[in-house]
Coordinates of C-alpha atoms in Angstrom, one line a residue:
M1 CA 133.1 107.1 131.4
N2 CA 132.7 104.5 134.3
Y3 CA 130.2 106.1 136.8
S4 CA 130.4 104.5 141.1
D5 CA 127.5 102.7 142.7
E6 CA 126.6 105.9 144.4
D7 CA 126.5 108.1 141.1
Y8 CA 124.9 105.5 139.1
D9 CA 122.3 105.6 142.6
R10 CA 121.6 109.0 142.1
L11 CA 121.4 109.6 138.3
Q12 CA 119.4 106.5 138.1
K13 CA 116.5 107.9 140.9
A14 CA 116.8 111.8 139.6
G15 CA 116.3 110.2 136.0
K16 CA 113.5 108.4 136.5
R17 CA 111.8 111.6 138.8
H18 CA 112.8 114.3 136.7
L19 CA 113.6 113.3 132.8
W20 CA 110.3 113.0 130.9
M21 CA 112.1 110.6 127.7
H22 CA 110.9 111.1 124.0
F23 CA 108.8 107.6 122.8
S24 CA 108.9 105.9 126.0
R25 CA 106.9 104.1 128.9
H26 CA 108.2 105.3 131.8
G27 CA 105.6 102.4 134.3
S28 CA 108.8 99.6 132.7
Y29 CA 111.6 102.0 134.4
D30 CA 110.5 100.8 138.2
D31 CA 113.1 100.5 141.3
A32 CA 114.1 96.8 138.9
H33 CA 115.0 97.9 135.8
D34 CA 116.9 101.1 135.1
I35 CA 116.7 103.7 132.5
P36 CA 119.6 102.8 130.0
I37 CA 121.9 105.4 130.6
I38 CA 124.7 106.0 127.3
T39 CA 128.1 107.9 128.8
K40 CA 130.3 108.4 126.1
G41 CA 131.5 107.1 122.2
D42 CA 134.2 106.8 119.8
G43 CA 133.7 105.6 116.3
M44 CA 131.4 103.1 116.0
Y45 CA 130.3 102.7 119.6
V46 CA 129.6 103.9 123.0
W47 CA 129.1 103.2 126.3
D48 CA 126.8 103.5 129.2
A49 CA 128.0 104.2 132.5
K50 CA 128.5 101.0 133.7
G51 CA 131.2 101.3 130.8
R52 CA 129.8 97.9 129.3
R53 CA 129.9 98.8 124.9
Y54 CA 128.3 98.9 122.3
L55 CA 128.0 98.8 118.3
D56 CA 125.4 101.5 117.8
G57 CA 123.5 100.0 115.1
L58 CA 121.2 102.0 114.4
A59 CA 123.5 105.7 113.9
G60 CA 122.2 107.7 117.7
L61 CA 118.5 107.9 115.7
F62 CA 120.1 107.1 111.5
V63 CA 122.3 110.5 112.4
V64 CA 126.0 109.8 114.0
Q65 CA 127.6 109.6 109.9
V66 CA 131.4 110.3 110.6
G67 CA 130.9 108.0 114.2
H68 CA 131.3 109.3 118.0
G69 CA 133.8 111.4 119.4
R70 CA 134.7 113.4 115.9
E71 CA 137.1 116.3 118.2
E72 CA 137.2 118.6 115.4
L73 CA 134.2 118.4 115.6
A74 CA 133.7 119.8 118.4
E75 CA 136.2 122.5 117.6
A76 CA 134.8 123.3 115.8
A77 CA 131.3 124.1 117.8
A78 CA 133.5 125.5 120.2
K79 CA 135.6 127.9 118.2
Q80 CA 132.2 129.9 116.4
A81 CA 130.9 129.8 120.3
A82 CA 133.8 131.9 121.5
E83 CA 133.2 134.2 118.1
L84 CA 129.7 134.1 117.7
S85 CA 127.1 132.0 119.7
F86 CA 124.1 133.1 118.4
F87 CA 122.4 136.0 116.1
P88 CA 118.8 134.9 114.4
V89 CA 118.2 134.7 110.4
W90 CA 115.1 136.7 110.7
T91 CA 116.5 139.6 108.4
F92 CA 119.7 138.6 109.2
A93 CA 122.4 137.0 107.7
H94 CA 126.7 135.4 109.7
P95 CA 128.9 133.2 107.3
N96 CA 128.6 130.6 108.7
A97 CA 125.1 130.3 107.0
I98 CA 125.3 132.1 104.0
E99 CA 128.3 129.7 103.3
L100 CA 126.5 126.0 104.3
A101 CA 123.0 127.2 102.3
E102 CA 125.9 127.6 99.5
R103 CA 127.3 124.0 99.4
I104 CA 124.2 122.4 100.2
A105 CA 123.2 124.1 97.9
S106 CA 125.6 122.9 95.5
Y107 CA 125.2 118.9 97.0
A108 CA 121.4 119.2 96.0
P109 CA 119.8 117.8 92.0
G110 CA 118.6 120.3 89.4
D111 CA 118.0 124.4 90.5
L112 CA 118.0 123.1 94.0
N113 CA 119.3 127.2 95.3
R114 CA 117.1 128.5 98.1
V115 CA 117.7 126.6 101.8
F116 CA 115.6 127.8 104.7
F117 CA 117.2 126.4 107.9
T118 CA 115.3 125.2 111.2
T119 CA 117.0 123.4 113.6
G120 CA 115.2 119.4 113.2
G121 CA 113.1 117.5 110.5
G122 CA 109.9 117.5 111.5
E123 CA 110.1 122.1 111.1
A124 CA 112.0 120.6 108.1
V125 CA 108.8 119.3 107.1
E126 CA 107.3 121.7 108.9
T127 CA 108.6 124.7 106.6
A128 CA 107.8 122.1 103.4
W129 CA 104.1 122.1 104.1
K130 CA 104.3 125.3 104.4
A131 CA 105.5 127.2 102.1
A132 CA 104.0 124.4 99.3
K133 CA 100.9 126.2 100.5
Q134 CA 101.8 130.1 100.5
Y135 CA 103.4 129.5 96.8
F136 CA 99.7 128.6 95.6
K137 CA 98.4 131.3 97.1
L138 CA 101.0 133.6 96.2
T139 CA 100.7 131.9 92.5
G140 CA 96.8 132.5 92.0
K141 CA 95.7 129.3 93.3
P142 CA 94.5 129.6 96.7
L143 CA 92.4 126.1 96.4
K144 CA 95.6 124.3 97.1
T145 CA 96.6 123.4 100.1
K146 CA 96.0 119.4 101.4
V147 CA 99.5 116.9 101.3
I148 CA 98.9 113.0 100.3
S149 CA 102.0 111.1 101.8
R150 CA 101.9 106.9 102.4
Q151 CA 100.9 104.7 103.7
V152 CA 102.7 103.2 107.9
A153 CA 105.5 106.8 106.5
Y154 CA 106.9 108.5 109.4
H155 CA 107.5 113.2 107.9
G156 CA 107.9 113.6 112.8
T157 CA 106.3 115.3 115.3
P158 CA 104.4 119.4 115.3
H159 CA 100.7 118.7 114.3
G160 CA 101.8 119.7 110.5
A161 CA 104.5 116.7 110.1
L162 CA 102.5 114.7 112.6
S163 CA 99.4 115.1 110.2
I164 CA 101.5 113.9 107.4
T165 CA 102.7 111.1 109.1
G166 CA 100.6 108.0 108.0
I167 CA 100.8 105.6 111.2
P168 CA 97.2 105.9 112.9
A169 CA 98.8 104.8 116.5
L170 CA 101.4 107.6 116.6
K171 CA 98.6 110.2 116.3
Q172 CA 95.7 109.1 117.9
M173 CA 96.5 110.5 121.5
F174 CA 96.3 114.5 119.9
E175 CA 93.5 114.4 117.9
P176 CA 92.5 116.7 115.7
L177 CA 95.2 117.4 113.8
V178 CA 95.7 120.0 111.1
P179 CA 93.1 119.5 107.8
S180 CA 93.9 118.2 104.2
T181 CA 96.2 115.2 104.6
V182 CA 95.4 111.4 102.4
H183 CA 97.5 109.0 102.7
V184 CA 98.8 105.8 99.1
P185 CA 100.4 103.1 99.4
N186 CA 103.8 102.6 100.4
T187 CA 106.6 101.0 98.2
N188 CA 106.2 97.5 100.0
F189 CA 106.7 94.8 97.9
Y190 CA 107.4 91.8 100.1
R191 CA 103.5 92.3 101.1
A192 CA 102.1 93.1 97.6
P193 CA 101.3 89.4 96.9
E194 CA 98.5 90.0 93.7
H195 CA 101.7 92.0 91.8
G196 CA 104.3 87.7 92.6
D197 CA 107.5 88.7 91.7
N198 CA 106.2 91.4 88.7
I199 CA 107.9 94.3 90.8
D200 CA 107.8 96.9 87.5
D201 CA 104.0 96.3 87.3
F202 CA 104.0 96.8 91.7
S203 CA 106.1 100.1 90.6
I204 CA 103.2 101.7 88.6
W205 CA 101.0 100.4 90.4
A206 CA 101.7 102.2 93.5
A207 CA 103.1 105.5 91.8
D208 CA 99.4 105.7 90.4
Q209 CA 97.5 105.0 93.7
I210 CA 98.3 108.7 94.2
E211 CA 97.2 110.5 90.5
H212 CA 93.8 108.3 91.7
A213 CA 94.0 110.6 95.2
I214 CA 95.2 113.0 93.6
L215 CA 92.4 113.0 90.7
A216 CA 89.5 111.6 94.3
E217 CA 90.8 115.1 96.1
G218 CA 90.5 117.2 92.9
P219 CA 94.5 118.9 91.3
D220 CA 93.6 122.1 91.9
T221 CA 93.1 120.9 95.8
V222 CA 96.3 119.6 96.2
A223 CA 99.2 121.1 97.7
A224 CA 102.2 118.6 97.7
V225 CA 103.9 115.2 98.0
F226 CA 105.5 113.6 100.2
L227 CA 107.9 111.1 100.0
E228 CA 110.5 109.4 101.4
P229 CA 113.4 108.1 99.1
V230 CA 114.1 105.2 100.8
Q231 CA 110.4 104.2 103.3
N232 CA 112.2 104.7 106.7
A233 CA 109.3 103.1 109.9
G234 CA 107.6 99.7 108.5
G235 CA 111.4 98.6 108.2
C236 CA 113.1 100.5 105.5
F237 CA 110.8 100.1 102.0
P238 CA 113.3 101.3 98.0
P239 CA 111.7 102.2 95.6
P240 CA 110.5 100.0 93.0
P241 CA 112.7 101.1 89.6
G242 CA 110.6 103.8 87.7
Y243 CA 108.7 104.8 91.0
F244 CA 110.2 108.4 91.2
Q245 CA 110.1 109.2 88.0
R246 CA 106.2 108.0 87.3
V247 CA 105.7 109.9 90.2
R248 CA 107.7 113.3 88.5
E249 CA 105.2 112.6 86.1
I250 CA 101.4 112.2 87.5
C251 CA 103.1 115.6 89.7
D252 CA 104.2 117.6 87.4
R253 CA 100.6 116.6 85.4
H254 CA 98.5 118.2 87.9
D255 CA 100.8 120.6 89.2
V256 CA 101.5 119.5 92.3
L257 CA 104.6 120.0 95.1
L258 CA 107.1 116.5 94.9
V259 CA 108.7 116.4 98.6
S260 CA 110.8 114.9 98.8
D261 CA 111.5 113.7 102.4
E262 CA 115.1 113.0 103.7
V263 CA 115.5 113.5 107.3
I264 CA 117.3 109.9 107.4
C265 CA 118.5 109.6 103.7
A266 CA 120.6 112.5 102.4
F267 CA 124.0 113.3 103.7
G268 CA 125.6 109.4 102.9
R269 CA 123.4 106.9 103.7
L270 CA 122.2 105.5 100.8
G271 CA 125.6 106.3 99.4
E272 CA 124.4 110.8 98.3
M273 CA 124.1 113.6 99.3
F274 CA 121.1 113.4 98.4
G275 CA 118.3 110.9 98.4
A276 CA 117.1 112.1 95.6
T277 CA 120.3 112.6 92.8
R278 CA 120.6 108.4 94.3
Y279 CA 116.8 107.6 93.0
D280 CA 117.3 109.6 89.8
Y281 CA 114.7 112.1 90.3
L282 CA 114.3 115.8 90.6
P283 CA 111.6 117.3 93.6
D284 CA 110.3 120.7 94.2
M285 CA 111.8 120.1 97.7
I286 CA 114.0 118.4 100.2
T287 CA 113.8 118.7 103.7
C288 CA 117.1 117.2 105.6
A289 CA 118.8 116.9 109.5
K290 CA 120.8 114.0 111.1
G291 CA 123.3 113.7 109.0
L292 CA 123.9 116.9 107.8
T293 CA 125.4 117.5 111.7
S294 CA 126.1 113.9 112.0
G295 CA 124.1 114.6 115.0
Y296 CA 126.9 117.1 117.1
S297 CA 124.8 119.5 116.8
P298 CA 120.4 120.4 115.5
L299 CA 120.2 121.3 112.9
G300 CA 117.4 121.2 109.8
A301 CA 117.0 122.0 106.2
M302 CA 114.4 122.6 103.4
I303 CA 115.8 123.4 100.5
A304 CA 113.8 124.8 97.9
T305 CA 113.9 124.6 93.6
D306 CA 114.3 128.4 92.3
R307 CA 110.3 128.3 90.6
V308 CA 109.4 127.8 94.4
M309 CA 111.0 130.3 96.0
E310 CA 110.2 132.6 93.0
P311 CA 107.3 133.9 93.8
F312 CA 107.9 135.4 97.1
L313 CA 110.7 137.7 95.8
Q314 CA 108.2 139.4 94.1
G315 CA 107.6 143.0 96.0
D316 CA 107.3 143.1 99.6
N317 CA 106.3 139.4 99.7
S318 CA 106.9 137.6 102.6
F319 CA 107.6 133.6 103.7
A320 CA 106.0 134.5 107.8
H321 CA 107.8 132.0 108.9
G322 CA 111.7 131.1 111.1
Y323 CA 112.6 129.8 115.0
T324 CA 114.8 130.7 116.5
F325 CA 117.2 128.7 116.6
G326 CA 117.4 128.0 112.6
G327 CA 121.1 127.9 111.4
H328 CA 122.0 128.8 114.7
P329 CA 126.4 129.9 114.3
V330 CA 127.5 127.5 116.1
S331 CA 125.1 124.3 114.2
T332 CA 126.7 125.7 110.3
A333 CA 130.3 126.1 111.8
V334 CA 129.7 122.0 112.4
A335 CA 127.9 121.3 109.3
M336 CA 130.7 122.7 107.6
A337 CA 133.5 121.0 109.5
N338 CA 130.8 117.7 109.3
L339 CA 130.7 118.2 105.5
D340 CA 134.5 118.5 105.4
I341 CA 134.4 115.1 106.8
F342 CA 132.5 113.8 104.7
E343 CA 135.1 115.6 101.7
R344 CA 138.3 114.2 103.1
E345 CA 137.5 110.6 103.9
K346 CA 135.4 110.0 100.9
L347 CA 132.5 108.5 103.1
N348 CA 129.5 108.3 100.7
D349 CA 132.3 106.6 98.0
N350 CA 132.2 104.2 101.5
V351 CA 128.3 103.5 101.1
R352 CA 128.9 102.5 97.8
N353 CA 131.3 100.8 97.6
N354 CA 130.2 98.4 101.5
E355 CA 127.0 98.2 100.5
G356 CA 126.5 94.7 98.2
A357 CA 128.7 93.6 101.6
F358 CA 126.2 94.4 104.2
R359 CA 123.7 93.2 102.7
S360 CA 124.8 89.9 101.6
T361 CA 125.6 89.5 105.2
L362 CA 122.3 91.1 106.4
E363 CA 120.9 88.2 103.5
K364 CA 123.2 85.5 106.2
L365 CA 119.5 85.7 108.1
L366 CA 117.7 84.5 105.7
D367 CA 118.4 80.8 106.6
L368 CA 115.5 81.9 109.5
D369 CA 112.6 80.9 110.1
I370 CA 111.8 83.7 112.1
V371 CA 113.2 86.3 109.2
G372 CA 111.6 87.1 106.9
D373 CA 113.1 89.1 104.5
V374 CA 116.1 92.5 104.5
R375 CA 114.9 95.0 102.2
G376 CA 117.8 98.3 101.5
D377 CA 119.4 99.9 99.6
G378 CA 122.7 101.9 101.1
F379 CA 123.3 102.0 105.0
F380 CA 120.3 101.8 105.5
Y381 CA 117.7 97.6 106.2
G382 CA 115.0 97.1 107.8
I383 CA 114.9 92.6 109.0
E384 CA 111.6 92.2 108.8
L385 CA 110.7 88.7 111.3
V386 CA 107.3 86.3 110.2
K387 CA 106.2 84.3 112.2
D388 CA 105.1 81.7 109.1
K389 CA 108.3 82.0 106.4
A390 CA 105.9 80.0 104.1
T391 CA 103.0 82.6 104.1
K392 CA 104.9 85.7 105.6
E393 CA 102.3 85.2 107.9
T394 CA 103.8 88.1 110.8
F395 CA 102.5 88.5 114.8
D396 CA 99.4 90.1 115.9
D397 CA 98.9 92.4 117.9
D398 CA 100.6 90.9 121.5
E399 CA 103.1 88.4 119.8
S400 CA 104.8 91.6 118.6
E401 CA 104.6 92.8 121.7
R402 CA 105.8 90.5 123.3
L403 CA 109.0 89.8 121.1
L404 CA 110.2 93.6 119.8
R405 CA 109.4 94.2 122.9
G406 CA 109.2 91.8 126.3
F407 CA 112.9 89.7 124.0
L408 CA 113.8 91.1 121.3
S409 CA 114.9 95.2 122.2
K410 CA 116.6 93.8 125.7
A411 CA 118.7 91.2 124.6
L412 CA 120.1 92.7 121.6
F413 CA 121.6 95.7 123.3
E414 CA 122.1 92.6 126.7
N415 CA 125.0 91.0 123.5
G416 CA 126.1 94.5 123.0
L417 CA 124.4 95.9 119.5
Y418 CA 122.1 99.0 119.8
C419 CA 119.7 98.9 116.8
R420 CA 116.0 100.0 116.4
A421 CA 112.8 97.2 116.6
D422 CA 110.2 98.0 115.3
D423 CA 106.2 97.4 114.5
R424 CA 105.2 100.5 113.4
G425 CA 103.7 98.3 109.9
D426 CA 104.9 95.0 110.8
P427 CA 108.3 93.4 113.4
V428 CA 111.1 94.3 111.8
I429 CA 114.7 95.1 113.0
Q430 CA 116.4 98.0 111.3
L431 CA 120.2 98.7 111.1
S432 CA 121.7 102.2 109.8
P433 CA 125.3 102.6 111.3
P434 CA 126.9 104.9 111.0
I435 CA 128.8 105.1 107.3
I436 CA 132.3 104.4 108.4
A437 CA 131.5 100.8 108.9
D438 CA 133.2 98.0 107.7
Q439 CA 133.4 93.9 107.6
S440 CA 134.1 93.5 110.2
H441 CA 130.6 96.5 111.8
F442 CA 129.0 93.9 109.5
D443 CA 130.3 91.0 110.9
E444 CA 129.2 92.0 114.2
M445 CA 126.3 92.5 113.8
E446 CA 125.5 89.5 112.3
S447 CA 126.6 87.4 115.7
I448 CA 124.6 89.7 117.6
L449 CA 121.5 88.9 116.0
R450 CA 122.0 85.5 114.8
A451 CA 122.2 84.3 118.4
V452 CA 119.5 86.7 119.6
L453 CA 117.1 85.8 116.7
T454 CA 118.0 82.4 117.5
E455 CA 117.1 83.1 120.3
A456 CA 114.1 84.4 120.0
Q457 CA 113.1 81.4 117.6
G458 CA 113.1 79.4 121.1
H459 CA 110.9 80.8 122.8
L460 CA 107.7 80.9 119.7

């Protein structure tokens, strides 16, 4: 929908006065700089209040798997709201929550059969940590409370999830946080010169850092390891071959729970319902959200194995934890309809069949001096930008600020591509389009990126 100049100005004024946006530098929005206002979505594209169209290269925020404007999802929400708008799953249930839990369990690997609903990914991560701590208290190991996660990894904004997060700049203003978190190296092979081209040695080394941390902290104090199948922050780090299998062995050896944080990676992003399936490992818990409803209604979940659930089934034990809107009737109805689309349109197959074309299209950008690496899997890629391609020299903080926020973010958007220019780690551009994308969309992304990155090289 296009807004008149009068209505547009009214929205800008009200937005600047009253809306507290997330992760936003509000000082950037003055009389000369407008807030981008998105008003419509259809398929792979969104439109702003001035009627300009943008290719959604980030699926909103790694969320809108089936694309924008799916009327059947809106209709599923409306139908459910008219029938039962709300009831909690606190000692009660409703059919949608039961049926969706059963369906999710049918997709999950192994005996991950128990589904605890939340309203988002950060809450799912909080739930998994709390469940791990109580599990060990109930099984006679009360000192096992600590969590190990990876450097630069993002796991959410609630205090527990933020403590697990491995990005110091996001944490400092909220300290003190929840204690007992330890961070180990991630799987950024591009930044591992000591291993040369030997990715197998790197895989063993990276996994073994987790065991070193467990031994340093004391195995009797470590409850869980939280890992994303493909690490998001830092720019899409896939696991090297054998990494998760070795981590699984390490966790089993020291009786530590393995949590697969799949808030981004689940539901099609990697061409499977779960990233653990893609990389052939069996976690003790999975956290998920985003793609479960394709963003048409908020919903997340923590999925646990029968082993993790077992002590909670004994006597009068209870997991004293929950969220008012977890398992919401409307959200669970939308999730069921969303998963119907996945199956009917074979969207996981679309990702697996086209990921090679997506990668090869993005790899064309490697002929630019500023592009150092293209990495990822499925429909989830990062393009690392470098100052010197031969040495892999990166940009300093000031250069990165001017490159990403001073130029790239704005230029990409103005040229019709919504994606993420990110400096949580080395500077990267992230691409994670709706999983309905095809070659025409890959080509459009590459064309816009090439033009803007070429211009960026000129500025540098």
